[in-house]
Short mmCIF file of C-alpha atoms and ligand atoms in Angstrom, two decimals:
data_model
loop_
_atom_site.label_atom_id
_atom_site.label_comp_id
_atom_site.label_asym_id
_atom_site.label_seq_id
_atom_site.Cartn_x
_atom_site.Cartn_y
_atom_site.Cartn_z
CA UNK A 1 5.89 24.58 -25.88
CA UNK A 2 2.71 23.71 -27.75
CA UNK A 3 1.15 21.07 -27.01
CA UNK A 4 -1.37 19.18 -29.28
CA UNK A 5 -4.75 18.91 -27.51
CA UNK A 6 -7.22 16.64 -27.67
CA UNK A 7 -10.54 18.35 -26.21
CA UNK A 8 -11.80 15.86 -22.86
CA UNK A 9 -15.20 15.37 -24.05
CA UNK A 10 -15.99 11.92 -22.81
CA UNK A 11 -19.40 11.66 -24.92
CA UNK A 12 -17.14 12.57 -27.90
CA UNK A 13 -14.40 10.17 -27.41
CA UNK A 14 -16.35 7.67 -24.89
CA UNK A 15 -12.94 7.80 -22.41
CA UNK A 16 -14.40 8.25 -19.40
CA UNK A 17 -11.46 7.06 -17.32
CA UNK A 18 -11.20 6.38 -13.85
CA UNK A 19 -7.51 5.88 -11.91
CA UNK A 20 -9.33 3.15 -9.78
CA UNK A 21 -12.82 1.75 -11.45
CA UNK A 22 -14.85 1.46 -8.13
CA UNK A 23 -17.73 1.74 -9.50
CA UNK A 24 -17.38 -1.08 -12.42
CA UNK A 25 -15.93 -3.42 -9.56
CA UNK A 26 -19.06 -2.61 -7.53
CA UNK A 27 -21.29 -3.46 -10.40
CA UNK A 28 -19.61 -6.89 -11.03
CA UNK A 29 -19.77 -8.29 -7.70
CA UNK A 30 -23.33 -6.11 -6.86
CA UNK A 31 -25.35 -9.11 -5.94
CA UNK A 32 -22.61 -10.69 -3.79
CA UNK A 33 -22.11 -7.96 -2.22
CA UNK A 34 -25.59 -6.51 -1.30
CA UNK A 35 -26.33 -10.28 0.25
CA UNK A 36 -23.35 -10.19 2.61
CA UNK A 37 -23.85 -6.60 3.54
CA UNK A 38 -27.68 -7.21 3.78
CA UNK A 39 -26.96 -10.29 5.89
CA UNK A 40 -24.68 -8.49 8.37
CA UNK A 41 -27.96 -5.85 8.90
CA UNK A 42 -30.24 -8.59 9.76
CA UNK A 43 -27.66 -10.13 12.46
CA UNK A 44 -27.57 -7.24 14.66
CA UNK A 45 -24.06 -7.88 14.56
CA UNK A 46 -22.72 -4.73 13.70
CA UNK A 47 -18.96 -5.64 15.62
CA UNK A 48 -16.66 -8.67 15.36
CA UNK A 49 -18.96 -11.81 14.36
CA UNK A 50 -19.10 -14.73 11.95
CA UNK A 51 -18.04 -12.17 9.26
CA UNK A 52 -15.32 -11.00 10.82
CA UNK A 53 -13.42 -14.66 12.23
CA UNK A 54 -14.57 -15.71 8.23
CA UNK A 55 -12.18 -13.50 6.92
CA UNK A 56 -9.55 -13.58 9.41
CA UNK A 57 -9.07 -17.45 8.50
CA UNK A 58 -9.46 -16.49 5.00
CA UNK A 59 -6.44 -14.00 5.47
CA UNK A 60 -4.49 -16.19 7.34
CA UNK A 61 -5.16 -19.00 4.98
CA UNK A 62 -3.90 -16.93 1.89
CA UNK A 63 -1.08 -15.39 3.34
CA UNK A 64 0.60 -18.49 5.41
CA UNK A 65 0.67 -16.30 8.52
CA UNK A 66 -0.65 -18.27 11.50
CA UNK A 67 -2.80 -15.24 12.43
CA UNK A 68 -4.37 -12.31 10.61
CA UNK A 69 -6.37 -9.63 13.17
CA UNK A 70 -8.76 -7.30 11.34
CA UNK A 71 -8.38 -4.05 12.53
CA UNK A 72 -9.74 -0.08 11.33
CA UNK A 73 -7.24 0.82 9.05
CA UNK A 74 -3.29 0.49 7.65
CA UNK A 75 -2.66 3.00 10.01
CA UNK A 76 -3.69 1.47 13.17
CA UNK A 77 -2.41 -2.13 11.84
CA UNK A 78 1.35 -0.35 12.17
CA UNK A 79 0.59 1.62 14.91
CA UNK A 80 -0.60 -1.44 16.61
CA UNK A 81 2.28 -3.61 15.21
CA UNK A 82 4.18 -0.86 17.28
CA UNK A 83 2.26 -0.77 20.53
CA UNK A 84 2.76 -4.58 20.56
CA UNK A 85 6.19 -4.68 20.19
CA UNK A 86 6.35 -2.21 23.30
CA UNK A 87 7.79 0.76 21.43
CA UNK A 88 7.89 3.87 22.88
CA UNK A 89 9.49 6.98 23.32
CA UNK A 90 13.39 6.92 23.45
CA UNK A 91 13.32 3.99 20.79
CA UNK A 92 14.09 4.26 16.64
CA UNK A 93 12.28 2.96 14.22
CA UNK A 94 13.84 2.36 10.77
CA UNK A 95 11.72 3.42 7.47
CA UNK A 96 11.62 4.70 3.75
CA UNK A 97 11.12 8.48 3.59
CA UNK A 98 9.49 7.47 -0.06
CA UNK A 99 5.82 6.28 0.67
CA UNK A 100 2.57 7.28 2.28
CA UNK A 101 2.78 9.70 5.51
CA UNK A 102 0.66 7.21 7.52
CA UNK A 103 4.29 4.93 7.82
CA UNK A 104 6.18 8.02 9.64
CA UNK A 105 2.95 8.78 11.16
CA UNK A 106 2.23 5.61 13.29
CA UNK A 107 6.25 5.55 14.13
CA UNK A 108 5.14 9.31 15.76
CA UNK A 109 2.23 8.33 17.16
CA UNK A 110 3.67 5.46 19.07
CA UNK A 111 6.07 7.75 20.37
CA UNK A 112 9.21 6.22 19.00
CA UNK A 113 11.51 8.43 16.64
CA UNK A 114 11.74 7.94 12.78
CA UNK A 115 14.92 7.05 11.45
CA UNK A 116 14.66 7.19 7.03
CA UNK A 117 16.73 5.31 5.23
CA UNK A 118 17.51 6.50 1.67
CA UNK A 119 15.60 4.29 -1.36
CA UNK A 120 16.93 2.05 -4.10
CA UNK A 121 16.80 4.10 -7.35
CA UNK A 122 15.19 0.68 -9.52
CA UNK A 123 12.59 -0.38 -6.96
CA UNK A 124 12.12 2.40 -5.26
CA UNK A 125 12.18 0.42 -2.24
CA UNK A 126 14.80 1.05 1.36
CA UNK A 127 17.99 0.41 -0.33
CA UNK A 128 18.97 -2.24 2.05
CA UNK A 129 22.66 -1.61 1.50
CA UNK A 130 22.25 1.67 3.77
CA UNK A 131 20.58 -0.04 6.58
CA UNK A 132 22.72 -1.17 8.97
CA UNK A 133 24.55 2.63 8.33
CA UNK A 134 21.33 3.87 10.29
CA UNK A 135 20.95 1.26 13.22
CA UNK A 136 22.29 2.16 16.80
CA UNK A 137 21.55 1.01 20.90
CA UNK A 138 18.07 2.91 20.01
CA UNK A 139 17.14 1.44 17.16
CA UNK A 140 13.84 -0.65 17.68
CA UNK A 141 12.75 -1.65 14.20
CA UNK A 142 12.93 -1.96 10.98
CA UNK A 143 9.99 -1.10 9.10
CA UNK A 144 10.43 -1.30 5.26
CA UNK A 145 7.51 -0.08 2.63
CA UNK A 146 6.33 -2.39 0.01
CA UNK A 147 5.72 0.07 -2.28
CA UNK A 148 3.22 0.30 -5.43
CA UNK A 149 2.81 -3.66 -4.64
CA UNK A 150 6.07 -4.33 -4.91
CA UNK A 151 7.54 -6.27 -1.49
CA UNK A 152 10.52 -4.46 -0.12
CA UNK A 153 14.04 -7.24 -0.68
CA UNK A 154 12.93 -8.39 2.69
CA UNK A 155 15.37 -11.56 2.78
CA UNK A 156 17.98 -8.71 3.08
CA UNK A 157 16.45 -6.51 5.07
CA UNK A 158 16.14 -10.03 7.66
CA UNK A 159 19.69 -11.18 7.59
CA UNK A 160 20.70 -7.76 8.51
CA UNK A 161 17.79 -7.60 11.66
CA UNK A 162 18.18 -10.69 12.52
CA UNK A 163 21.93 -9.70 13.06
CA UNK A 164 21.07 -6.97 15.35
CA UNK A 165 18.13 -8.97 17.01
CA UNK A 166 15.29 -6.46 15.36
CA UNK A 167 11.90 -7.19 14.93
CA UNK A 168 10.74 -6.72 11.14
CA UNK A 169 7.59 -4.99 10.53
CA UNK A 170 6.53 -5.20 7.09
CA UNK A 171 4.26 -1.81 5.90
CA UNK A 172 2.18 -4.44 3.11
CA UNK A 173 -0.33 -1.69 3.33
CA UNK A 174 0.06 -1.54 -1.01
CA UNK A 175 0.99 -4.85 -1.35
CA UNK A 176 -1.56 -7.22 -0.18
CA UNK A 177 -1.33 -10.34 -2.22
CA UNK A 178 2.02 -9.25 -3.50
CA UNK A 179 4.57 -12.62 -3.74
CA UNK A 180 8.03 -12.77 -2.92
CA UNK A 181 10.44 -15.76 -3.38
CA UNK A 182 7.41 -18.29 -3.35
CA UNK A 183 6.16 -16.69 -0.12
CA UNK A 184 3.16 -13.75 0.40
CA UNK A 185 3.57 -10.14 1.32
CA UNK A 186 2.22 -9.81 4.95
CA UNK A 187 3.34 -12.99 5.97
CA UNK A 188 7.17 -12.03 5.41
CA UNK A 189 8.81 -10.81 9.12
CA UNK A 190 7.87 -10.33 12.47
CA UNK A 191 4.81 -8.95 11.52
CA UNK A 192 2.66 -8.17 8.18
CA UNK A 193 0.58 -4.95 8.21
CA UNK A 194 -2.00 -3.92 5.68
CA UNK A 195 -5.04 -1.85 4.41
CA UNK A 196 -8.01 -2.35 2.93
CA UNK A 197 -8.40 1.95 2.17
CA UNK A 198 -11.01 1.25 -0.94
CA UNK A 199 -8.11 2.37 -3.45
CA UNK A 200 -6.20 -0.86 -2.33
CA UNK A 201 -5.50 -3.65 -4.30
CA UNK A 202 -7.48 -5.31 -1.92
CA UNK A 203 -10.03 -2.33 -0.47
CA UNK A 204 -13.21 -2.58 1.41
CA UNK A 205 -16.01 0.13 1.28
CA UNK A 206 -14.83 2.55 4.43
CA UNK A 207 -11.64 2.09 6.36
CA UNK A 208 -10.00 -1.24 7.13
CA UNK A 209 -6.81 -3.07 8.11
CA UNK A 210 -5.05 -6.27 9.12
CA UNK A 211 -2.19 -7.58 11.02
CA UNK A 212 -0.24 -10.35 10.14
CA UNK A 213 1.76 -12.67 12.21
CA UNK A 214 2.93 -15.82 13.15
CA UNK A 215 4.20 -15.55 16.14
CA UNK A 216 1.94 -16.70 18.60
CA UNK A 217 2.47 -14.05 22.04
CA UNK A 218 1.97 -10.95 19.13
CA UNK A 219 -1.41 -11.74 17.98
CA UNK A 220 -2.88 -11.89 21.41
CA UNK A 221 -1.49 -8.60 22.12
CA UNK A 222 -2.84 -7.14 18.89
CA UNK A 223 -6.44 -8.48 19.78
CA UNK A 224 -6.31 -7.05 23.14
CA UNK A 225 -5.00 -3.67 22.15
CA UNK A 226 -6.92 -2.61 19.52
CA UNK A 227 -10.05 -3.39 21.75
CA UNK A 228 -8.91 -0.78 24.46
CA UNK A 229 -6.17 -2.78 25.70
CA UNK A 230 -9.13 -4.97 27.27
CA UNK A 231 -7.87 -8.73 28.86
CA UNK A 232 -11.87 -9.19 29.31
CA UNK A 233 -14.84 -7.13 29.25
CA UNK A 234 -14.09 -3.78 31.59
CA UNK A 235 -10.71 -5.22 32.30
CA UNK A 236 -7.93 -3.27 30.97
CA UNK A 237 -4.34 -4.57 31.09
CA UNK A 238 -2.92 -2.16 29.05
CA UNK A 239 -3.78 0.77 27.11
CA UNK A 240 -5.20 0.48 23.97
CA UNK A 241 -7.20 1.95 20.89
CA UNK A 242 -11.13 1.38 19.60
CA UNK A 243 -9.37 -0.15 16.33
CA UNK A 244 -11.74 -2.73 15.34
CA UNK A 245 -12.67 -3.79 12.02
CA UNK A 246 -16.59 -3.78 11.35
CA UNK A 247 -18.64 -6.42 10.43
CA UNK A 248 -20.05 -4.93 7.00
CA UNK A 249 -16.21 -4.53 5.70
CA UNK A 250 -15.31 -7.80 6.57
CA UNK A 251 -18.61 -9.01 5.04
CA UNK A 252 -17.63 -7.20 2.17
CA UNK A 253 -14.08 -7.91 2.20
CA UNK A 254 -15.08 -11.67 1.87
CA UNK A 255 -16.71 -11.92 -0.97
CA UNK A 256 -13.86 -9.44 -2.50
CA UNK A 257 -11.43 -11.63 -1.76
CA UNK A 258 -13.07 -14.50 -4.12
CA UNK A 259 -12.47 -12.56 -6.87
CA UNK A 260 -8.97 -11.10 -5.65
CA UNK A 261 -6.31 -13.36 -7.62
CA UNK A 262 -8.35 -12.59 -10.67
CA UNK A 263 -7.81 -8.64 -9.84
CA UNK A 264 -4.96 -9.28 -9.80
CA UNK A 265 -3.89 -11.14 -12.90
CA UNK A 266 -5.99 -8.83 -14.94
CA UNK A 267 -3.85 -6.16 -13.67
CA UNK A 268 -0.69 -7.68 -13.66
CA UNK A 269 -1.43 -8.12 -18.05
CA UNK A 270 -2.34 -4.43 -17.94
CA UNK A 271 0.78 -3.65 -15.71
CA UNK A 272 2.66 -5.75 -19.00
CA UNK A 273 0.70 -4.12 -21.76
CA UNK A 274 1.76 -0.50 -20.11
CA UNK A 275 5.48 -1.78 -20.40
CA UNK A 276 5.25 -3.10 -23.80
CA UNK A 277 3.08 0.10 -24.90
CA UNK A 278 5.66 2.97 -23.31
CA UNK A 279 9.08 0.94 -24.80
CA UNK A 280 9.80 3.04 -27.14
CA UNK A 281 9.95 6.23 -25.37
CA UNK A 282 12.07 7.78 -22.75
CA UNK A 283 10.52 6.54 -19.66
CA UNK A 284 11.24 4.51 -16.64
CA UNK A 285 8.86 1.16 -16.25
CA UNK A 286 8.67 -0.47 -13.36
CA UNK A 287 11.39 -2.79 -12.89
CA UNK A 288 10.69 -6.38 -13.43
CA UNK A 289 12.26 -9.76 -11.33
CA UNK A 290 11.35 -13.26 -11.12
CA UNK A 291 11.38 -13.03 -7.11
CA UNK A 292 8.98 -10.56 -7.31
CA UNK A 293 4.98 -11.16 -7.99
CA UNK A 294 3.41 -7.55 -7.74
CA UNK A 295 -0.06 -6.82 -7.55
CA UNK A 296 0.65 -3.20 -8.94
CA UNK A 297 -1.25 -1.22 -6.45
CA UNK A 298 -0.31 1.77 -8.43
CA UNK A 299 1.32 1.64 -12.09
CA UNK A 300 4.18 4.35 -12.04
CA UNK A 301 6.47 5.39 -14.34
CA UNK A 302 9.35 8.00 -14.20
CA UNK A 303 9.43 11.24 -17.03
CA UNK A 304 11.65 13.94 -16.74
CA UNK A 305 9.59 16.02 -18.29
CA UNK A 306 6.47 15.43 -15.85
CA UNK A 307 4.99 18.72 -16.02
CA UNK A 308 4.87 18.62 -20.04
CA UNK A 309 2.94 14.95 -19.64
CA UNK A 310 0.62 15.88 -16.79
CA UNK A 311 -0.35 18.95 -19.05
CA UNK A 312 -1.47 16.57 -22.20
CA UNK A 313 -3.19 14.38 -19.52
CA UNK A 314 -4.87 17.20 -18.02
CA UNK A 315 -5.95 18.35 -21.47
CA UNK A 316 -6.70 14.78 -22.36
CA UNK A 317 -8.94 14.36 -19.26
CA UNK A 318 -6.72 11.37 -18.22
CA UNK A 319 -6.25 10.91 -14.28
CA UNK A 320 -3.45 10.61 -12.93
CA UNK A 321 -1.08 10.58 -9.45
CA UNK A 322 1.69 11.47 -7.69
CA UNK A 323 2.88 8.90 -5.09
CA UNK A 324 4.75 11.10 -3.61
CA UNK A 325 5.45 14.42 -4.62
CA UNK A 326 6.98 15.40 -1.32
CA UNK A 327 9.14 12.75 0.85
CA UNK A 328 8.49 12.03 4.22
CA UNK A 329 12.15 13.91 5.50
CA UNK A 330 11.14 17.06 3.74
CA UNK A 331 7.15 17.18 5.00
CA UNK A 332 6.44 19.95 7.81
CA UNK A 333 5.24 17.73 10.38
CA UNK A 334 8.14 15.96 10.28
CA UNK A 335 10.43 18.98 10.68
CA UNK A 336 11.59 18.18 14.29
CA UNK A 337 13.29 15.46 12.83
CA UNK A 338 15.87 17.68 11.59
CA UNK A 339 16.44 16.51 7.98
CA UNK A 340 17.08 18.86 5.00
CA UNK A 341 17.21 18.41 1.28
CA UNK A 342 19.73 16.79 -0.16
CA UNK A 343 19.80 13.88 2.34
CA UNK A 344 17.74 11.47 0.32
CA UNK A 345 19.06 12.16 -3.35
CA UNK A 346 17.04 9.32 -4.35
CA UNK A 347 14.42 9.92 -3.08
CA UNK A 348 13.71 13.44 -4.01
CA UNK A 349 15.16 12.94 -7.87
CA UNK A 350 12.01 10.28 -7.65
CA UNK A 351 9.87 12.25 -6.13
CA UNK A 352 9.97 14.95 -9.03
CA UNK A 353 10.09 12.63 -11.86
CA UNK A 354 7.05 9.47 -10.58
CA UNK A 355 3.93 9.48 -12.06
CA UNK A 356 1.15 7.27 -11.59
CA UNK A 357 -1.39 6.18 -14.73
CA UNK A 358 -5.05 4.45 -14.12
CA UNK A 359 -5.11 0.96 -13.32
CA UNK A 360 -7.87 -1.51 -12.73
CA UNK A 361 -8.99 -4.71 -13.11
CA UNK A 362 -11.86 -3.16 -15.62
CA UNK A 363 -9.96 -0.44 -17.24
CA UNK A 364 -10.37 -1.37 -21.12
CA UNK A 365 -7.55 -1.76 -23.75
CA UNK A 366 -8.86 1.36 -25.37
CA UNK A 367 -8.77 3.18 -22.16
CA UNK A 368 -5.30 1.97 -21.60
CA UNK A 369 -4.59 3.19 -25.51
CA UNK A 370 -5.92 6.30 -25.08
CA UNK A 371 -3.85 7.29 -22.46
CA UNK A 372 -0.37 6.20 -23.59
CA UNK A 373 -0.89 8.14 -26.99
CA UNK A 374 -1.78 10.96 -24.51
CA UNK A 375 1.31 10.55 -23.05
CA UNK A 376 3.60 9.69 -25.97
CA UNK A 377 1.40 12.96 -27.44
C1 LIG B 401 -2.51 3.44 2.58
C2 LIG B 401 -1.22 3.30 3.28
C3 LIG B 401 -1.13 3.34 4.69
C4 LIG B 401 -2.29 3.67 5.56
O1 LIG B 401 -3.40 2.87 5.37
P1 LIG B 401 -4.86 3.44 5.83
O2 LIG B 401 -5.74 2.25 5.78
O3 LIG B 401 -5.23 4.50 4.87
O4 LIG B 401 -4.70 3.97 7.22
C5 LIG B 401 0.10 3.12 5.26
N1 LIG B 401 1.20 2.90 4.51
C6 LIG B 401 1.16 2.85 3.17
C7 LIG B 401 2.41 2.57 2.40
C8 LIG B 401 -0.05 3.08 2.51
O5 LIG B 401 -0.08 3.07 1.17
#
């Protein structure tokens, strides 16, 4: 098929596009940031610190959990979630097989066994009509995705632990500052987890993470472990991980989070510009709901005819992503597991047919133009 092509010559055109503006977010807060970071070099105080208890009442503060424990990454925030909860080999954890491996990966690493649960086709979320299918005398967990900044219908997916006496732990690793019936993502079960990965909706400069609870025995537990499992200084109680946050992300994280809610509104009018833009042709928007308040960590849309779009985009030199183009069930590493094609239809039809577009509190209206004529081509 031929496609038309528009030549990628930024100097030409002037559409430089990034997925994530980084750089133009670094630029408006520059000053802010370079004092906290530069303040955090003069302390000496390189771990844990005023920075660091700052924005761990900031967090809790914003999300209505009681406590909010900085930590080194999304990863470690569920891993630790895990660790606290005291599961272990033998035990089942419950997840979506549509989201980042770093879910299934933490169930792994804790030792526990990952049990996916197929996703609903509009949200793209655990269907939580096919949850209670997968829970049994091993099942530990329940661990559903808010995906793309979307929260996961966690009332549901409550009522149905709360039947079987399960801990909820929510992966809010995309959906920091999402809402959900009045309340915030993170601060929505047993225990919130997310990540401040610099692509976030909320992202530091490195690696970075947070646990959310309010329950007052986990946080303790979360403190202790992700310092080596330490109950004081040389005195270990259990074991643990080195999975502390550093003072320059948290100083950095601070003055982020000023600005955070107006990220996020900017986006959210981009996120309703994309809809309004790509109406009139055949593709899937994400769906909309009054419960739901999402920060649109990524903006994805379904095409059947992907490979045709990517190609314009690719000629158009307009980024783009795939979150996911493999599911979890199908990945190597989780082979053991025993799954096979064809046991999350949903899934893997979304899998083939999701595409991501650039999103950003700075990305311009003509940016956002450019690239749904490239699309619509
Ligand atoms: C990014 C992400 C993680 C892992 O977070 P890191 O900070 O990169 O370790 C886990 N789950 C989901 C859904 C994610 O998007």
């Amino acid at each position: 098929m031929a496609v038309p092509r528009v030549l990628p010559d930024s100097s030409r055109t002037g559409m430089k596009i990034n997925f994530i503006d980084l750089k133009a977010q670094y630029k408006a807060y520059e000053t802010e940031i370079d004092q906290a970071v530069k303040a955090v070099l003069h302390s000496g105080q390189f771990i844990g610190g005023p920075s660091l208890v700052t924005l761990e009442n900031k967090l809790s503060e914003y999300t209505g959990a009681a406590h909010a424990v900085g930590c080194s990454s999304g990863t470690d925030a569920l891993l630790l979630s895990l660790m606290a909860l005291g599961i272990g080999p033998g035990d089942e954890v419950i997840t979506s097989p549509f989201t980042f491996i770093a879910t299934a990966g933490a169930i792994s690493l804790s030792g526990a066994r990952t049990v996916f649960v197929d996703i609903d086709e509009a949200t793209y979320n655990i269907d939580t009509s096919q949850i209670e299918n997968a829970i049994n005398e091993h099942t530990k967990v329940i661990m559903p995705v808010s995906l793309y900044g979307r929260c996961a219908d966690m009332e549901a997916i409550n009522t149905i632990a709360s039947s079987y006496n399960l801990p909820v732990i929510e992966d809010a690793c995309q959906s920091f500052g999402a809402g959900y019936k009045g309340a915030k993502s993170c601060n929505l079960s047993t225990i919130g987890c997310t990540s401040f990965y610099p692509s976030k909706p909320l992202g530091c400069y490195g690696d970075g993470g947070a646990v959310f609870t309010s329950d007052d025995a986990i946080a303790p537990k979360i403190k202790m472990l992700l310092n080596h499992g330490q109950s004081k200084f040389h005195h270990c109680k259990r074991i643990g991980i080195n999975g502390r946050l550093d003072a320059v992300q948290a100083a950095i994280l601070n003055v982020k989070l000023c600005h955070f809610d107006d990220e996020v509104r900017v986006r959210q009018l981009i996120a309703e510009r994309y809809d309004d833009l790509l109406n009139d042709i055949d593709v899937i928007t994400p769906a909309k709901d009054p419960d739901h308040d999402c920060v649109y960590a990524q903006y994805s849309i379904r095409v059947k005819e992907r490979k045709a779009v990517i190609s314009r985009l690719n000629d158009a030199g307009v980024p783009y992503a795939i979150h996911y183009p493999v599911p979890l069930h199908l990945q190597e590493a989780f082979h053991s597991l025993g799954y096979q094609t064809g046991d999350f239809p949903v899934a893997e039809t979304v899998s083939h047919e999701i595409l991501s577009l650039p999103i950003s509190r700075f990305l311009t209206t003509a940016q956002q133009d450019y690239v749904v004529n490239t699309i619509k081509g």
